[in-house]
XYZ file of C-alpha atoms in Angstrom:
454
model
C 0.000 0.000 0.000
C 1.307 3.428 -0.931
C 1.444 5.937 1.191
C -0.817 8.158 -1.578
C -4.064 8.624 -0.478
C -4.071 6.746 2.592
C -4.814 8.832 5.705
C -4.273 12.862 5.759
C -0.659 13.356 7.775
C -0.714 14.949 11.415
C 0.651 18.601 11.702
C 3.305 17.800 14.343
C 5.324 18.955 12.179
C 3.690 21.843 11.564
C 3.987 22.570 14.882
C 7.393 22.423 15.011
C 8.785 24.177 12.174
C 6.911 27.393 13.290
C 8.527 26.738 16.650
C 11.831 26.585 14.361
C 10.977 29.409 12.694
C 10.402 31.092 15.696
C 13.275 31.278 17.573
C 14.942 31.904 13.890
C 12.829 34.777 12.658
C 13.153 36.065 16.782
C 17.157 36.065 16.477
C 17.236 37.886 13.427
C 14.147 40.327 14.402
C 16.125 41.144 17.278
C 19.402 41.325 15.746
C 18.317 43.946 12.698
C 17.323 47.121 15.078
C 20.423 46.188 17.162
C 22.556 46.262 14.025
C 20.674 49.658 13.451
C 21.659 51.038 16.633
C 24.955 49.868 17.277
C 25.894 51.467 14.233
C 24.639 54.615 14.897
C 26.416 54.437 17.928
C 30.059 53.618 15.687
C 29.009 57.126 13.936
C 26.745 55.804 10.906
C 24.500 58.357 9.487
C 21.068 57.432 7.789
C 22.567 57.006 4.497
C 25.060 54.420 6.167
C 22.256 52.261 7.652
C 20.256 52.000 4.911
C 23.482 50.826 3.189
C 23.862 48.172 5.617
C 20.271 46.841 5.673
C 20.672 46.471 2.155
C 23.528 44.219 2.594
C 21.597 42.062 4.533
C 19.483 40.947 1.149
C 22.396 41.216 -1.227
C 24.369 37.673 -1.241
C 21.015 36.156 -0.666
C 19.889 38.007 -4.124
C 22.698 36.135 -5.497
C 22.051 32.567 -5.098
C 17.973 31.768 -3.763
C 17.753 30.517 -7.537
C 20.201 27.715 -7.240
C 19.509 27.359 -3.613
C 15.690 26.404 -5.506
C 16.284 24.160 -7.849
C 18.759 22.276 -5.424
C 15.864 22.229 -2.948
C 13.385 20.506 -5.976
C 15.888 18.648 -6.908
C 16.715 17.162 -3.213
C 16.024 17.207 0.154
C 14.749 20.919 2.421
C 16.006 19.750 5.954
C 19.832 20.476 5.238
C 18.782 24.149 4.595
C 17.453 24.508 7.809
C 20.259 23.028 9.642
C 22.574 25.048 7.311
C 20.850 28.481 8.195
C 20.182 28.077 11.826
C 24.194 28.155 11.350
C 24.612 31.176 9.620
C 21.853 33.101 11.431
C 23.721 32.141 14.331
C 26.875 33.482 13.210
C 25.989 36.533 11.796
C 24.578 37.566 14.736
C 27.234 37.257 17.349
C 30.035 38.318 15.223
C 27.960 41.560 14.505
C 28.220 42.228 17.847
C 31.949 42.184 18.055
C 32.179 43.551 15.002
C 34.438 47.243 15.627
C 33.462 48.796 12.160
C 31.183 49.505 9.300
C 32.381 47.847 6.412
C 33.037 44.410 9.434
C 28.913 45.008 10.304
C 27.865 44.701 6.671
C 29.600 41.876 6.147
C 28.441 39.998 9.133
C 25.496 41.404 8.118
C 25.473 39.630 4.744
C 26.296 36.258 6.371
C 22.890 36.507 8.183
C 20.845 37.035 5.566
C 21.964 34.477 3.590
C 21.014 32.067 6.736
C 18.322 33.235 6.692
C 17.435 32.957 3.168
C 18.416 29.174 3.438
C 16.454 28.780 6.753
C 12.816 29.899 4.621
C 13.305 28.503 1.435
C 13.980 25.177 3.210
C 10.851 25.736 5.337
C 8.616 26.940 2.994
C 9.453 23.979 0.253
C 8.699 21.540 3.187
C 4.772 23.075 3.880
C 4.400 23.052 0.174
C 5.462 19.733 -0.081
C 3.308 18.274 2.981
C 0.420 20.417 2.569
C -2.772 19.055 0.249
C -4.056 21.813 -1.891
C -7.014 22.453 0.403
C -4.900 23.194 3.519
C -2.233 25.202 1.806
C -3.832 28.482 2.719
C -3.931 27.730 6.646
C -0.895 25.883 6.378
C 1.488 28.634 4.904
C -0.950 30.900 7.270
C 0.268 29.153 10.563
C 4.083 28.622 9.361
C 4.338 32.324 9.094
C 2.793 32.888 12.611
C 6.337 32.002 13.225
C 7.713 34.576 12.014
C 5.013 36.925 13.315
C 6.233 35.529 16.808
C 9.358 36.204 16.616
C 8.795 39.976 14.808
C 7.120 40.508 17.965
C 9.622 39.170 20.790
C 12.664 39.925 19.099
C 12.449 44.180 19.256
C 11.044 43.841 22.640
C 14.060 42.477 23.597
C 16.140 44.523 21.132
C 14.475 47.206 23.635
C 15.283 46.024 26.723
C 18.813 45.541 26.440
C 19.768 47.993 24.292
C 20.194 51.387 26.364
C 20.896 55.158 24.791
C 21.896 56.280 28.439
C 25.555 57.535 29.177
C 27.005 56.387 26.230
C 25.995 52.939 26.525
C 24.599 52.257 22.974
C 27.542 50.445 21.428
C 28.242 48.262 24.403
C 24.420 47.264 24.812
C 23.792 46.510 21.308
C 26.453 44.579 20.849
C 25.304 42.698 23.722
C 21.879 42.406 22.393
C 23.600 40.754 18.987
C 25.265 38.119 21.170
C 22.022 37.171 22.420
C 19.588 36.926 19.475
C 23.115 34.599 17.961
C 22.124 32.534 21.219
C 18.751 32.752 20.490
C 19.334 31.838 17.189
C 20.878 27.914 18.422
C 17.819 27.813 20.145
C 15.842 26.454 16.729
C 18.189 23.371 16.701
C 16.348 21.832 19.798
C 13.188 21.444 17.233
C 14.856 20.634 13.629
C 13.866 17.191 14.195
C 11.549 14.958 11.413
C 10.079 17.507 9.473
C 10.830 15.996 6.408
C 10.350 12.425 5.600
C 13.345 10.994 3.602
C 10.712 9.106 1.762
C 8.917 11.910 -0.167
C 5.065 11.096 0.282
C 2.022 12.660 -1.817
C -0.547 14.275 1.191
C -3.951 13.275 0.630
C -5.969 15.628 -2.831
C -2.692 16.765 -3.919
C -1.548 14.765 -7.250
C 1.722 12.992 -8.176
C 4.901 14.745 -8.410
C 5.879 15.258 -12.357
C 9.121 14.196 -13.900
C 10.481 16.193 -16.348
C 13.273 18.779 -17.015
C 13.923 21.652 -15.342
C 11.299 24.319 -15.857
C 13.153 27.678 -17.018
C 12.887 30.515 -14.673
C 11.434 32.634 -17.555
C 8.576 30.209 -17.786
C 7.576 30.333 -14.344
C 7.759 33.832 -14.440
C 5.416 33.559 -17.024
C 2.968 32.407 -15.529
C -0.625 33.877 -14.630
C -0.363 34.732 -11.040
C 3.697 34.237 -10.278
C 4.124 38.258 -10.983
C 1.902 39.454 -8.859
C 2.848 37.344 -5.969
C 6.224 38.224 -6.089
C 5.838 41.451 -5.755
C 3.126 41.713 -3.473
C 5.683 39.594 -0.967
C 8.404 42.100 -2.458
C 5.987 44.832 -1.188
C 4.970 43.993 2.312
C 8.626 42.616 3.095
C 10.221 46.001 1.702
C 7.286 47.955 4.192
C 8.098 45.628 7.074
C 11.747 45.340 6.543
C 12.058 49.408 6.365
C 10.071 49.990 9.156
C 11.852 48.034 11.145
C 15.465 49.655 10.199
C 14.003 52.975 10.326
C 11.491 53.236 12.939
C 14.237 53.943 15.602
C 15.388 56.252 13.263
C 12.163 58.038 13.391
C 12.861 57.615 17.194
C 15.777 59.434 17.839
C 13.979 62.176 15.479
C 11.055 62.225 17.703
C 13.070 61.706 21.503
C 11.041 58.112 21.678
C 13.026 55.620 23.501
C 14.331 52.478 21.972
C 12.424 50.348 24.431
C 9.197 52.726 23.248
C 9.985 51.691 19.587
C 10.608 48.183 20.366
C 7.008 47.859 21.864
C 5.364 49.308 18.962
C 7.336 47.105 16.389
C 6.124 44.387 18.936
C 2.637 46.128 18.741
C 2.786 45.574 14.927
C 3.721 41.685 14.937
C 1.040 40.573 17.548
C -1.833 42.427 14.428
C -0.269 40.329 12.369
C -0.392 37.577 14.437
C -4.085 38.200 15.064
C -4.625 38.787 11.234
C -3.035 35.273 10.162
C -5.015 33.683 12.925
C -8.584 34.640 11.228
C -7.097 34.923 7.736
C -9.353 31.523 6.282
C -12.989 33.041 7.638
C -11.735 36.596 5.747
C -10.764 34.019 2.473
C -14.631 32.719 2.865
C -16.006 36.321 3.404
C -14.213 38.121 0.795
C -11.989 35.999 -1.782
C -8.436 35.384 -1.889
C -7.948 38.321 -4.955
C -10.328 41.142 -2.771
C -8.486 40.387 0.514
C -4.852 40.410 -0.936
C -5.851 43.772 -2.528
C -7.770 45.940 0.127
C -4.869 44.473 2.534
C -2.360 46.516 0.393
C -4.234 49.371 -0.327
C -4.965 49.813 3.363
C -1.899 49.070 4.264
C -0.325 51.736 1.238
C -1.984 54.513 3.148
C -1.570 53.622 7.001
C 2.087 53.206 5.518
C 2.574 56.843 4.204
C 0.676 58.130 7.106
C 3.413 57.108 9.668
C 5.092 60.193 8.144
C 2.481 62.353 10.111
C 3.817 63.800 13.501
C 1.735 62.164 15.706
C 1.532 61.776 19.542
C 2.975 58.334 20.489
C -0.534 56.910 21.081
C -1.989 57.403 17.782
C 1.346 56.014 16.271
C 0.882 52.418 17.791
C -3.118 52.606 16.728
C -1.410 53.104 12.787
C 1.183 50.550 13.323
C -1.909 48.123 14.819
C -3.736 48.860 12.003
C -0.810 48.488 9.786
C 0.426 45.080 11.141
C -3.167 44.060 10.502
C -2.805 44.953 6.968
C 0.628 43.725 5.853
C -0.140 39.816 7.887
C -2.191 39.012 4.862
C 0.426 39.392 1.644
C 3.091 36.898 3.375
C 0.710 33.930 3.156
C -1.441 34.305 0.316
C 1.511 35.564 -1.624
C 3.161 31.793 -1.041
C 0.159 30.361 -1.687
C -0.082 32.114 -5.001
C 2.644 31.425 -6.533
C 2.926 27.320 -4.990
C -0.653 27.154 -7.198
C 0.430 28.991 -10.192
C 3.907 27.404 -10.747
C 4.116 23.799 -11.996
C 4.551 20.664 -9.167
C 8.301 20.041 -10.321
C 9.482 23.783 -9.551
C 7.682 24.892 -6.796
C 10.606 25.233 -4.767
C 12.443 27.362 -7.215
C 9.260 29.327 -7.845
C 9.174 30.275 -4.125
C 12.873 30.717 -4.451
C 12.208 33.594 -6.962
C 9.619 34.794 -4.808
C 12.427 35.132 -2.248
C 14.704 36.427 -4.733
C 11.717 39.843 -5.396
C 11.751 39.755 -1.406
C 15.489 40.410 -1.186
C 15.592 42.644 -4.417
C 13.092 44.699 -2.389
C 15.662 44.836 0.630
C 18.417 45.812 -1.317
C 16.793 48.582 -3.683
C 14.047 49.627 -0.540
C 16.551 50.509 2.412
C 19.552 51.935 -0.198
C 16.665 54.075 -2.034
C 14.973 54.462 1.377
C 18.542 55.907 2.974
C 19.512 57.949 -0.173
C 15.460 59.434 0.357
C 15.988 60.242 4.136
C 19.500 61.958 3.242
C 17.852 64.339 0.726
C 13.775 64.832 2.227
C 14.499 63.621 5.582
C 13.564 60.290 7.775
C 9.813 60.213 6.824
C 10.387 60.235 2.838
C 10.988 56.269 2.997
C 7.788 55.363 4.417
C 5.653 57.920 1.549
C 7.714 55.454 -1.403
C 6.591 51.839 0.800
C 3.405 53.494 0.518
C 3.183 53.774 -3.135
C 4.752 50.008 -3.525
C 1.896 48.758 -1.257
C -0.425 50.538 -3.710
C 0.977 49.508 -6.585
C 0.717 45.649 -5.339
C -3.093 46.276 -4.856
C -3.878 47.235 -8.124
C -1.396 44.516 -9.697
C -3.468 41.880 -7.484
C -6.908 43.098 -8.051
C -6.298 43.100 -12.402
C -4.748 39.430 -11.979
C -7.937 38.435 -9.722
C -9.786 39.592 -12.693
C -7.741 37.691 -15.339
C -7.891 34.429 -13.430
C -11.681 34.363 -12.368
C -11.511 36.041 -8.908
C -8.270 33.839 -7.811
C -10.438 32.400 -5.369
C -8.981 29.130 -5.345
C -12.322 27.403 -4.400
C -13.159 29.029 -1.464
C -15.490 32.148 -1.269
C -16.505 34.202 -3.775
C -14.324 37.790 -4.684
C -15.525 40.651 -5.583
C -13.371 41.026 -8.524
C -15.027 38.103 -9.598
C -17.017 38.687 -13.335
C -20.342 36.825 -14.087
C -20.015 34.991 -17.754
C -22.942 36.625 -19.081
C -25.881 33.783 -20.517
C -26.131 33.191 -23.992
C -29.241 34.633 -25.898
C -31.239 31.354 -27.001
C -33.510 31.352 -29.894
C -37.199 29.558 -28.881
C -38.534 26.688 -31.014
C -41.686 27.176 -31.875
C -42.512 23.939 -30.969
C -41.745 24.134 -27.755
C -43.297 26.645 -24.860
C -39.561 26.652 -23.293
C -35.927 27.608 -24.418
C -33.969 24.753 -24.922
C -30.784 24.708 -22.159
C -27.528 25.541 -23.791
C -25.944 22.716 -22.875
C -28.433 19.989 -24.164
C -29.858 21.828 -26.868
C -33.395 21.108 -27.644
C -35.534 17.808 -26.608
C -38.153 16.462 -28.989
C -41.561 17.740 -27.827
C -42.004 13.745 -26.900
C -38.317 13.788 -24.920
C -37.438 10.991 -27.067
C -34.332 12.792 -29.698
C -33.051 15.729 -30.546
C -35.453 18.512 -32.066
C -35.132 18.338 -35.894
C -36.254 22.259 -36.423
C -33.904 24.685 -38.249
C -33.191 26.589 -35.366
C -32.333 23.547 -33.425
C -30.109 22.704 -35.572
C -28.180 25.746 -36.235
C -27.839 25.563 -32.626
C -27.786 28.706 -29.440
């Protein structure tokens, strides 16, 4: 007996990759506003740290395409083990880093663990998810990350202290510990893939074949818009969390202040991807991806307002709200639209637009803040957002409302009925699909306009 279509697989390990991804997404959520501060504390200016965040998504732009196909080709779990590494790594020797250029670097070495960590992860709930399930599948692995978005500043913020000159010592102690935190994810890298690749329940065979070429999957209806829809929200949340405690020192908030409202940000999204399948019923996969990013657009280029520090956590509520939808849905997206032999380096490309948009969103966000000033960055992650709305929303109405089965979206277009002749010896229209019955129901109606047919 095969193991195709025998009994749907448990979600233990479901459970445990988002504990993985966790402690993984925690290390490295903690680690990026430390990197921020300690190297404003070193003497970087706002052009330097957006120069450094972009670092962080440049070697990864480099190789997530091989890193795919290897992954389609193979086995996921190595890329976990091998990024958990890195991630590690990068972390603590940012902290005793003593320059710039040494940060960047380190920097580098970070992102490209953590580039390995998701496409390994995500490859593994695409492989072990049926089609039905994909939705709240990819939904709960990124609650992972959502967790650790919302620990990881908090305690960015609590050890990390501006007071007599204690920046660079604190930060770099902060680094040390999300590298700890970090090693953490190896305690639960254990059986989430089975060597023997099974086929989950409603989701068909794996194809043979040749390699699909990258410019065919990009190609295809519904691959473009996801990647830069994830390319979108990443760039926002990325940005915002590099230059929210820039806004801070602007505004004399306190870096534990700004670590509670990134915090603030990751438990909406949190409670966004927790009721994102009753939203799929209520409005349709295409509506929801695209009033997410429009809403999100203009809570986005509002942050540039100067508001009191209570009515900046209700935008960043609403905000996190808004952006926990395009993460998900994006994955699931492009998994659907890209054929069964190159999902992984579909997703791969995905991650490839995702680290495009850190490279080309922090440099163009710190060469904006040098010229217009600190809120400039947030007014162009605005327009991106809105851009991704309106790419969603025309693809929704290319593809049928993109519902993938489940609710009805707005964007959704009624095939209008065809106009049908009557017979005259009938005293109803025949149904377009059967024609016209004999006026006994025993044949086919021999009249001309039978005949010619609706």
């Amino acid at each position: 007996m095969t193991a195709t279509n025998t009994r749907r697989p448990g979600r233990g390990w479901l459970l445990r990759l988002v504990l993985t991804f966790s402690f993984a997404q925690g290390a490295v959520s903690m680690a990026r506003p430390a990197v921020s501060y300690r190297a404003l504390a070193l003497g970087a200016d706002e052009r330097a740290v957006g120069v450094i965040t972009a670092v962080y998504a440049l070697l990864p732009l480099l190789v997530a395409v091989p890193l795919g196909r290897r992954t389609d080709q193979g086995r996921c779990a190595p890329l976990l083990v091998a990024g958990v590494a890195l991630i590690s790594g990068g972390c603590a020797l940012s902290g005793l880093a003593g320059s710039l250029p040494a940060m960047a670097a380190w920097s580098g070495v970070m992102g490209l663990g953590h580039l390995c960590f998701v496409i390994g992860a995500q490859s593994i709930v695409a492989r072990r998810s049926a089609p039905e399930d994909r939705d709240r599948n990819f939904g709960h692995f990124t609650i992972g990350a959502s967790l650790g978005q919302l620990i990881g500043p908090v305690a960015a913020g609590l050890v990390i202290s501006e007071h007599d000159g204690r920046m660079a010592p604190t930060s770099a102690t902060a680094l040390l510990v999300s590298g700890a935190v970090a090693a953490v994810s190896y305690a639960s890298l254990w059986r989430l893939e089975q060597r023997a690749r099974t086929v989950p329940s409603g989701a068909p065979a794996p194809a043979a074949g040749p390699p699909v070429p990258v410019r065919g999957i990009l190609r295809t209806r519904g691959v473009p818009s996801g990647i830069f829809m994830s390319l979108a929200v990443l760039s926002a949340t990325d940005v915002l969390t590099a230059y929210l405690p820039v806004i801070g020192e602007d505004r004399a908030i306190a870096p534990t202040t700004i670590g509670l409202l990134l915090s603030l940000r990751a438990a909406a999204t949190i409670a966004c991807r927790l009721v994102m399948t009753p939203m799929i019923r209520w409005l349709g996969r295409t509506a929801l991806m695209a009033a997410s990013c429009a809403s999100a657009g203009v809570l986005c280029g509002g942050l540039v307002l100067p508001v009191p520090v209570w009515a900046l956590a209700a935008m960043l509520l609403a905000l996190g709200f808004c952006l926990g939808v395009g993460q998900p849905l994006s994955m699931t997206t492009v998994v659907q639209a890209a054929p069964e032999r190159a999902r992984s380096t579909a997703l791969a490309l995905r991650l490839t637009g995702n680290r495009l948009g850190q490279v080309a969103a922090p440099a163009g966000a710190g060469l904006l803040a040098g010229v217009a000033g600190t809120a400039a960055p947030f007014a162009l992650l605005g327009g991106l957002l809105v851009a991704s709305a309106v790419m969603a929303a025309r693809t929704g109405r290319g593809r049928g409302g993109g519902t993938a089965g489940r609710g009805s979206s707005w964007f959704s277009r009624r095939r209008p009925r065809r106009r049908i002749r009557r017979c005259r010896h009938h005293t109803r229209p025949p149904r377009p699909e059967r024609r016209c019955s004999g006026a006994t129901g025993r044949g086919p109606c021999r009249c001309a306009p039978c005949r010619r047919g609706p």
